[in-house]
mmCIF file of C-alpha atoms in Angstrom:
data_model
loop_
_atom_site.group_PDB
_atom_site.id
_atom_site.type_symbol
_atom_site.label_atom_id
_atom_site.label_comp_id
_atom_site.label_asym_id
_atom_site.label_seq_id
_atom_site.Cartn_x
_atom_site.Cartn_y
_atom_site.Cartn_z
ATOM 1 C CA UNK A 143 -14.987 2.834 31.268
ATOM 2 C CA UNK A 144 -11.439 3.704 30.698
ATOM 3 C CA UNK A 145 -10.220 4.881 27.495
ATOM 4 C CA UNK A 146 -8.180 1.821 26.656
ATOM 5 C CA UNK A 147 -11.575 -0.127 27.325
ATOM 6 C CA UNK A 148 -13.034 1.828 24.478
ATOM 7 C CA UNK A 149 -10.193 0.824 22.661
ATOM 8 C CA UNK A 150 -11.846 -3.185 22.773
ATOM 9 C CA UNK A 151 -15.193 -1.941 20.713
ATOM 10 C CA UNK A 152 -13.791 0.663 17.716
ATOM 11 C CA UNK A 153 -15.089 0.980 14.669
ATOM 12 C CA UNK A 154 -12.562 -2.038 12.278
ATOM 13 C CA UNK A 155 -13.181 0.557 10.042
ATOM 14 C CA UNK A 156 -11.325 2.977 12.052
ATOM 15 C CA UNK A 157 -8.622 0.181 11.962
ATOM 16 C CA UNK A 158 -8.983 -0.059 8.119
ATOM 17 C CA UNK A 159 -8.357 3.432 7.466
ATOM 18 C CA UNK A 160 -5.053 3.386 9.402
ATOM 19 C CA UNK A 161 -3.796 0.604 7.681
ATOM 20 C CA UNK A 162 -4.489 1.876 4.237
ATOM 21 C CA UNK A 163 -3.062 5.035 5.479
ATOM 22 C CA UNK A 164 -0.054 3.394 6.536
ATOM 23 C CA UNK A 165 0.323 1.516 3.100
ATOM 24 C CA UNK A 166 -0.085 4.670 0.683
ATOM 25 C CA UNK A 167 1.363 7.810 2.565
ATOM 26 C CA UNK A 168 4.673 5.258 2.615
ATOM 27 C CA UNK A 169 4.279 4.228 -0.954
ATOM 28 C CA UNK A 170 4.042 8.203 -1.733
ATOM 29 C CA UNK A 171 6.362 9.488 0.161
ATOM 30 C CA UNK A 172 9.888 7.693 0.661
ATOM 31 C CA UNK A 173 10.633 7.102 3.500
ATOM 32 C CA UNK A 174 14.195 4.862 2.584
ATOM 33 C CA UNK A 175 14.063 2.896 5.854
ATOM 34 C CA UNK A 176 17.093 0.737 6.511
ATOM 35 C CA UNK A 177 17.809 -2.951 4.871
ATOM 36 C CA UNK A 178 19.652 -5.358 6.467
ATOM 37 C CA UNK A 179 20.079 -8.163 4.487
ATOM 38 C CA UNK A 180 19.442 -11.951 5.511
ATOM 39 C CA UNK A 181 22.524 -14.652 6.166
ATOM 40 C CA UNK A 182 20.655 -16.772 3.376
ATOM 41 C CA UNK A 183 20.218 -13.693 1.118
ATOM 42 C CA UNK A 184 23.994 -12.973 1.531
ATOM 43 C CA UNK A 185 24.388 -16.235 0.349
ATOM 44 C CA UNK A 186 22.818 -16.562 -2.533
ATOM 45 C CA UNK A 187 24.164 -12.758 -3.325
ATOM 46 C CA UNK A 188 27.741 -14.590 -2.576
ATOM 47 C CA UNK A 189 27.142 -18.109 -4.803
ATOM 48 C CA UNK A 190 27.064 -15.462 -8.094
ATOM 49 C CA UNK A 191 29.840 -13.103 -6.731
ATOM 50 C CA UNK A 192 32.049 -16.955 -7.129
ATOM 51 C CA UNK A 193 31.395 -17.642 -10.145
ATOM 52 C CA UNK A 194 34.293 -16.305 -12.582
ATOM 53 C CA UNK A 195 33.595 -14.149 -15.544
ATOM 54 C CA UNK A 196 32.033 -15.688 -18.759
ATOM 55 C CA UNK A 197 30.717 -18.611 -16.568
ATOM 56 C CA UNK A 198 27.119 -19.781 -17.480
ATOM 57 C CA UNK A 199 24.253 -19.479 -15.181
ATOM 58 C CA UNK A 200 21.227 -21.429 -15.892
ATOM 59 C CA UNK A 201 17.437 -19.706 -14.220
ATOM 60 C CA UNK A 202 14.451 -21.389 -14.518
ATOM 61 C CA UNK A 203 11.487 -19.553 -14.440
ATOM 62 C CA UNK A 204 8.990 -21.693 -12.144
ATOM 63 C CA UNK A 205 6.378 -19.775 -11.399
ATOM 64 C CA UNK A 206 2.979 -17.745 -12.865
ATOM 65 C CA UNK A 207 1.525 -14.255 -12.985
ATOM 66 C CA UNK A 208 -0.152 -14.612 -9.485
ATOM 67 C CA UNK A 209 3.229 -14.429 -8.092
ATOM 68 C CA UNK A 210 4.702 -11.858 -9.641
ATOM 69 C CA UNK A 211 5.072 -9.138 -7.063
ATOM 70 C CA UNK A 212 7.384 -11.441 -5.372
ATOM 71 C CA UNK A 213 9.309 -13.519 -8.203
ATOM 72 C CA UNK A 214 10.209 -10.823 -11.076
ATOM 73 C CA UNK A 215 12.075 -8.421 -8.679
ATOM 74 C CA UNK A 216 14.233 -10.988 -7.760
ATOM 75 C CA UNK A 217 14.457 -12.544 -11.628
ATOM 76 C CA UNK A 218 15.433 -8.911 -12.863
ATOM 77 C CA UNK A 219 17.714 -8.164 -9.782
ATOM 78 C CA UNK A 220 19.656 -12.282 -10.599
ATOM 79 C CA UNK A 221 19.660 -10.981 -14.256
ATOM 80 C CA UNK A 222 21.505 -7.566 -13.629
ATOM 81 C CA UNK A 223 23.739 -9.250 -11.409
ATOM 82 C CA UNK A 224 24.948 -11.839 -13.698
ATOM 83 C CA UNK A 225 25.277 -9.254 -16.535
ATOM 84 C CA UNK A 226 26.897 -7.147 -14.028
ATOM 85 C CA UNK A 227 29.951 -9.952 -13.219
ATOM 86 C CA UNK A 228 29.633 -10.541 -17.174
ATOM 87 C CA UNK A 229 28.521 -14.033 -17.121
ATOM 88 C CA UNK A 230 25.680 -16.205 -19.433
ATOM 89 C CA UNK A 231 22.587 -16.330 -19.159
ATOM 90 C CA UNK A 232 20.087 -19.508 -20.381
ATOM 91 C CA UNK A 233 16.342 -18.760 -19.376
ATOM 92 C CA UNK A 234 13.870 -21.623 -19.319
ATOM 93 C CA UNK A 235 10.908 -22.655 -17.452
ATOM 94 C CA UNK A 236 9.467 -25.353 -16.053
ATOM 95 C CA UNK A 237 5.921 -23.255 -15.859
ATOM 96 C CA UNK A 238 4.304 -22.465 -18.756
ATOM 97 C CA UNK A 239 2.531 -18.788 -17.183
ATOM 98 C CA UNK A 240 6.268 -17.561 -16.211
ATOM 99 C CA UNK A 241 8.226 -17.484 -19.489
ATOM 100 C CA UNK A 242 7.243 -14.561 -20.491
ATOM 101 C CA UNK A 243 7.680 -12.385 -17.571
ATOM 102 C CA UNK A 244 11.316 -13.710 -17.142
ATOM 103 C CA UNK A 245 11.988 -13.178 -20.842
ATOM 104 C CA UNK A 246 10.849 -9.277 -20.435
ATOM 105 C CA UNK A 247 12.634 -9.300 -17.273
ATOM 106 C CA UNK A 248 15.910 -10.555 -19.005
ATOM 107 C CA UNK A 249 15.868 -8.026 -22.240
ATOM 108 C CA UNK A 250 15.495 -5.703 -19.773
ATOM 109 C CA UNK A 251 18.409 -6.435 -17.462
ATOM 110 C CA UNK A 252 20.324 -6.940 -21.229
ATOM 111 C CA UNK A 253 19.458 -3.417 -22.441
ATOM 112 C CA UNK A 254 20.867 -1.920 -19.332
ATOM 113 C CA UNK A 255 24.464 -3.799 -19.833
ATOM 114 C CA UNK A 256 24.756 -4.001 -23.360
ATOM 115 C CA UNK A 257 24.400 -7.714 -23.850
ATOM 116 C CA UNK A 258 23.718 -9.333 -26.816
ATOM 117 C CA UNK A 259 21.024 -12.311 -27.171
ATOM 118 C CA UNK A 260 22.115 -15.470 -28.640
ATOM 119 C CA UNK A 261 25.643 -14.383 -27.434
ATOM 120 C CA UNK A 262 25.221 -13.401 -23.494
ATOM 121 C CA UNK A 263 21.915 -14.870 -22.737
ATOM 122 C CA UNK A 264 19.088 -17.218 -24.913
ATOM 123 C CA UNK A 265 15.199 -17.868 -23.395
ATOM 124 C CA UNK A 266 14.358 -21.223 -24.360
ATOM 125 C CA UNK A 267 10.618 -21.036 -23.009
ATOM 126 C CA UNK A 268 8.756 -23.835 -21.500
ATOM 127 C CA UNK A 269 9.112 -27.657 -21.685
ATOM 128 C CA UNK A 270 6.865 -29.844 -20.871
ATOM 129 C CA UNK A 271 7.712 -33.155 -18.455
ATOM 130 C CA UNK A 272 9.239 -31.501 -15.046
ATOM 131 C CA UNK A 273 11.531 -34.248 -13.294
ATOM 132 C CA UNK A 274 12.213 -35.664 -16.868
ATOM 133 C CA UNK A 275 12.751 -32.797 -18.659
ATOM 134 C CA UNK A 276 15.726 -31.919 -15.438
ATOM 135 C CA UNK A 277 16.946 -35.473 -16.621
ATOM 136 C CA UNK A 278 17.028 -34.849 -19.693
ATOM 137 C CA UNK A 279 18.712 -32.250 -19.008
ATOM 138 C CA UNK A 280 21.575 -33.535 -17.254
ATOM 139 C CA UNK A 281 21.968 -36.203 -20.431
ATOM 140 C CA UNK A 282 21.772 -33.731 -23.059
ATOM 141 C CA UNK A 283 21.186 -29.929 -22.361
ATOM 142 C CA UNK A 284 20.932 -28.383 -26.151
ATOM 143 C CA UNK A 285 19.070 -31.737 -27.272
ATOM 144 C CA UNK A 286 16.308 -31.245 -24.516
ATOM 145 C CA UNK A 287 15.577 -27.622 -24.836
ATOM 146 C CA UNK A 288 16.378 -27.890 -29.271
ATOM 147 C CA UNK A 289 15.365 -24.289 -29.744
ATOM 148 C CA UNK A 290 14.937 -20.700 -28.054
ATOM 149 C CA UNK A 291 11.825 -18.681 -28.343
ATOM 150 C CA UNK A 292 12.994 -17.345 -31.355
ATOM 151 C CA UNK A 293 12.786 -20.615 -33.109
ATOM 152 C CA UNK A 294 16.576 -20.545 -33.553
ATOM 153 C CA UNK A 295 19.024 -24.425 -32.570
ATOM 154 C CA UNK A 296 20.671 -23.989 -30.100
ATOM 155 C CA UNK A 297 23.383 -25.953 -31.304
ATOM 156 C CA UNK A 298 23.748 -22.839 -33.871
ATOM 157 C CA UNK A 299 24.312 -20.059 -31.080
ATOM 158 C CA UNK A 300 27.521 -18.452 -29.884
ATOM 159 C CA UNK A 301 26.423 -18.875 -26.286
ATOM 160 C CA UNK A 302 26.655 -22.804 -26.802
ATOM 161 C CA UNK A 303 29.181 -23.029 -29.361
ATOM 162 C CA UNK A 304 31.910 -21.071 -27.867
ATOM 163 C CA UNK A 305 31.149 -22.355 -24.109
ATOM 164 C CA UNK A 306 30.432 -25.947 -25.270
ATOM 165 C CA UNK A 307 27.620 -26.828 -23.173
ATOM 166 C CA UNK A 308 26.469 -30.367 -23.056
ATOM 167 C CA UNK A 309 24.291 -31.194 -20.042
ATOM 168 C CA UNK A 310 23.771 -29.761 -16.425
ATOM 169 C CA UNK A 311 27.447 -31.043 -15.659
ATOM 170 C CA UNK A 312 29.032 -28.255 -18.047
ATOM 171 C CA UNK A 313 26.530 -25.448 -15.741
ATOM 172 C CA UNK A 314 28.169 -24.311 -12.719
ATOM 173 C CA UNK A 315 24.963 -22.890 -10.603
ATOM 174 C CA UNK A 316 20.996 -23.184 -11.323
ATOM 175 C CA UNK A 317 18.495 -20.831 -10.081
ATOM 176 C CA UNK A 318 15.137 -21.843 -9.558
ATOM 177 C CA UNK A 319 12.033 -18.860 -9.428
ATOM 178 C CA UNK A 320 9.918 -21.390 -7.363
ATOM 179 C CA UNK A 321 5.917 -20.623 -6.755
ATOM 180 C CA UNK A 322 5.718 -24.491 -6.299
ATOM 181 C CA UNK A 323 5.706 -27.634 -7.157
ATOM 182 C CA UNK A 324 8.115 -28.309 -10.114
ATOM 183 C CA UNK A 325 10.147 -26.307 -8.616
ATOM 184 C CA UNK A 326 13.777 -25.897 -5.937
ATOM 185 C CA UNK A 327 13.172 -28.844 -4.243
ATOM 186 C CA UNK A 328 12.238 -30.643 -8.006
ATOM 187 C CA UNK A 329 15.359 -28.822 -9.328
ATOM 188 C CA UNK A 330 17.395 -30.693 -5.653
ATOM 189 C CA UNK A 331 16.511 -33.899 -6.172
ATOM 190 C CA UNK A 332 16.299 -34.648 -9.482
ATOM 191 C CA UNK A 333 19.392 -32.221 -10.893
ATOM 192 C CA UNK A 334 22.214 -30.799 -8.268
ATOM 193 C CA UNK A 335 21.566 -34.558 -6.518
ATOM 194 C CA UNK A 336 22.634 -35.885 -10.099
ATOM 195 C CA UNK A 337 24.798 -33.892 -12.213
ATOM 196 C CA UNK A 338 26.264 -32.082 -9.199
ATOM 197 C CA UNK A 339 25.829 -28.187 -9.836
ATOM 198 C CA UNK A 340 25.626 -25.837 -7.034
ATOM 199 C CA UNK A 341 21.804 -24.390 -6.275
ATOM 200 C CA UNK A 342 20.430 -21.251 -5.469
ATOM 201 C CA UNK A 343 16.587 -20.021 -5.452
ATOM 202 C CA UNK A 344 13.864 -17.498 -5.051
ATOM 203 C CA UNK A 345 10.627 -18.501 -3.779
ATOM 204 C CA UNK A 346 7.124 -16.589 -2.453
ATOM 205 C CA UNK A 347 7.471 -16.142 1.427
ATOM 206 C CA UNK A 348 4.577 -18.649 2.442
ATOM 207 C CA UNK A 349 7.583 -21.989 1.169
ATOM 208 C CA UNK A 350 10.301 -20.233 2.186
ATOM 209 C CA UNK A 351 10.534 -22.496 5.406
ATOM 210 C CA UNK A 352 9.742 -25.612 2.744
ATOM 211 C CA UNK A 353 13.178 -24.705 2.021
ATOM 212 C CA UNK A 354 15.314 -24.412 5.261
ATOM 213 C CA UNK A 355 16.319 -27.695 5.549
ATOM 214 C CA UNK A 356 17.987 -27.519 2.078
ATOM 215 C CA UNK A 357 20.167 -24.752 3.358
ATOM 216 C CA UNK A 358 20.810 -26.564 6.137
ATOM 217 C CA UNK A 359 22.191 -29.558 4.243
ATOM 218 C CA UNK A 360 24.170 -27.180 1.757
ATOM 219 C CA UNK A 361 21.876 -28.730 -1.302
ATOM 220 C CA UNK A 362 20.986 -25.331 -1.662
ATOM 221 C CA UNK A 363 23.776 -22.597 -1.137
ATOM 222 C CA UNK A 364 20.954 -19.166 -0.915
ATOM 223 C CA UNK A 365 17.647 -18.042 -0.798
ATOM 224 C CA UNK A 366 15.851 -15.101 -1.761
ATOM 225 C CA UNK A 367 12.313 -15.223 0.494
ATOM 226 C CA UNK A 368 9.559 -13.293 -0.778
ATOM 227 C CA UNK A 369 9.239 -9.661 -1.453
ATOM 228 C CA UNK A 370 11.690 -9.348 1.598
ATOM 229 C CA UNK A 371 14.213 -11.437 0.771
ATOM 230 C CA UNK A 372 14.042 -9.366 -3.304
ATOM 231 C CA UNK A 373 15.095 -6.137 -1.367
ATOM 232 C CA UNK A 374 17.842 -7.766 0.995
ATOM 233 C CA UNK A 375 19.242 -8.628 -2.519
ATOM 234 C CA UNK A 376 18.661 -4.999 -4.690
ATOM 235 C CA UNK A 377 20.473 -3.743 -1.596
ATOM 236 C CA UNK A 378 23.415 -6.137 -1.992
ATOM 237 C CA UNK A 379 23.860 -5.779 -5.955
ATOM 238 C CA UNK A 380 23.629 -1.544 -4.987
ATOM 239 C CA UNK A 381 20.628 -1.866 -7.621
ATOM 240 C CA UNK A 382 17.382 -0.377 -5.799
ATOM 241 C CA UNK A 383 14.090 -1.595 -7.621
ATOM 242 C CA UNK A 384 10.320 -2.178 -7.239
ATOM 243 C CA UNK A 385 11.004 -4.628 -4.024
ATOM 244 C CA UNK A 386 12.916 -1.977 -2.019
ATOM 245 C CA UNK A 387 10.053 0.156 -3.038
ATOM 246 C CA UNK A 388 7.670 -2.041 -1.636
ATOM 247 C CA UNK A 389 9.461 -2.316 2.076
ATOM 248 C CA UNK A 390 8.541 0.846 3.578
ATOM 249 C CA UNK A 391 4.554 0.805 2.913
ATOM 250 C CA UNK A 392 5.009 -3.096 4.106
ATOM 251 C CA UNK A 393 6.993 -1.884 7.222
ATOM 252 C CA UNK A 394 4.866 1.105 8.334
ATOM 253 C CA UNK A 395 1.653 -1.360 7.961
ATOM 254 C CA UNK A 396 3.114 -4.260 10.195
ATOM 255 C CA UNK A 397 4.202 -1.635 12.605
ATOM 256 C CA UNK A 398 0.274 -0.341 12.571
ATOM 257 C CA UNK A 399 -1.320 -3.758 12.747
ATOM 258 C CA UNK A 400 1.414 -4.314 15.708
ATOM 259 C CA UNK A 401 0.121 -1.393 17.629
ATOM 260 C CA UNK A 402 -3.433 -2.286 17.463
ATOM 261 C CA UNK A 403 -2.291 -5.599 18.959
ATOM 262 C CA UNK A 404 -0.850 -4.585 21.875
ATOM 263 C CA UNK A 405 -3.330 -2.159 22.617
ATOM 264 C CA UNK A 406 -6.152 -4.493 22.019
ATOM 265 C CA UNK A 407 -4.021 -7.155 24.659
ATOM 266 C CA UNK A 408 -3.832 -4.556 27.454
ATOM 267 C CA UNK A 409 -7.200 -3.148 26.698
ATOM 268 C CA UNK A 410 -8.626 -6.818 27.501
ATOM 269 C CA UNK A 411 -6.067 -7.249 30.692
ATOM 270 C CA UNK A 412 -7.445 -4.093 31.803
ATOM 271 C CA UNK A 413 -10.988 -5.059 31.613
ATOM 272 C CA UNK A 414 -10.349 -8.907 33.371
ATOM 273 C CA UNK A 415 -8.437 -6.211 36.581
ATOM 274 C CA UNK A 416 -11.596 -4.269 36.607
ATOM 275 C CA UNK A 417 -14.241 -7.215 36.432
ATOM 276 C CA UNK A 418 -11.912 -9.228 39.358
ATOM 277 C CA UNK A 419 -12.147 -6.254 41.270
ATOM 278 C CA UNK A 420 -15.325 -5.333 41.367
ATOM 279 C CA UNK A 421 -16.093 -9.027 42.146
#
């Protein structure tokens, strides 16, 4: 029996240990492999780069803890952008598990740049109704949300007051964190169908296709694909975090799992040559 024959009946142990191997050596030890970022990453990376300074960005926070590892790198890398080009922030949610996260997230991002809440950016937590709430919305934006986390009217902030915002129509992009369903494609056709503002999003990597043919119709302008599409956009703001982090240990184990693949393949072709000729 030849070697790669062998190969067919190892120990998945064996196989387990390689793959852990090649997940936490990486995750020790840098290894900074290269990023290239996507054409829809770009994109979204270019829809903030358009928007002039002081403009007002709206995110909503549509996801839960479960997909963390994928949404808040990309909610903290959107935040330090926008403080980075010095626009507004508002923070909602049309997920009750997410607010919180996002709100950390978005202090955070505000510490690093100096801005001021109230002033630069406002969390006005959950609300309740999905579609209708995004209607409501587009009809009257302070009179929907009523008050941030803080218990504070909205009405009574300098982020509304000086900036005047009235609905959707006065907010020049929306972001959607999207785990699901409300989410992008509840944001598409109840809101930027409507009131007409442009649309970018994040989303885990297993809807990510759910959302190609909204790029393809320009209803949405970028996307940010799982824990990939994070690090294609840390690259692009020059702002390295936890999802660049996580490429190399991902990278190295795909590679691994790869290998064991193709050897598997010819071990089997092998085998079929050596049963055919011995027939």
């Amino acid at each position: 029996m030849s070697v790669l024959e062998k190969m067919m009946n190892i120990d998945r142990r064996i196989i387990f240990i390689f793959v852990a191997a090649a997940i936490v050596i990486p995750s020790i030890v840098r290894l900074n492999l290269p990023i290239k970022p996507s054409p829809m990453v770009v994109a979204y990376y270019k829809a903030i780069e358009s928007l002039p300074p002081g403009s007002v960005v709206l995110v909503s926070s549509d996801y839960d803890p479960g997909s963390k590892a994928e949404l808040l790198p990309m909610s903290l890398a959107t935040f330090r952008h926008c403080f980075s080009r010095n626009l507004k922030v508002i923070g909602m949610g049309l997920w009750p598990q997410g607010i919180d996260l996002t709100y950390e997230a978005l202090r955070q991002a505000a510490k690093e740049y100096g801005k001021k809440e109230g002033e630069d950016f406002v969390m006005c937590g959950y609300k309740a109704g999905a579609a209708f709430v995004i209607v409501g919305l587009g009809q009257d934006l302070p009179g929907t949300l009523e008050k941030d986390v803080r218990g504070r009217d909205l009405k009574s902030l300098p982020l509304f007051r000086k900036h005047n915002i009235r609905s959707l129509r006065d907010i020049p992009l929306v972001v959607s964190m999207s785990a699901g369903n409300p989410g992008i494609d509840t944001w598409i056709v109840y809101g930027r169908d409507q009131f007409g503002f442009r649309m970018v999003g994040g989303c885990t990597g297993v809807m990510a296709p759910d959302f190609y043919p909204y790029l393809n119709t320009g209803q949405l302008e970028g996307l940010l694909g799982a824990a990939k599409g994070a690090a294609d956009y840390e690259t692009l703001i020059k702002r390295p975090g936890l999802a660049c982090r996580m490429m190399d240990p991902q990278t190295v184990a795909h590679l691994v799992i790869i290998v064991f693949i193709v050897i598997g393949n010819i071990a089997l072709l092998s085998s079929i040559i050596r049963r055919r000729r011995k027939a």
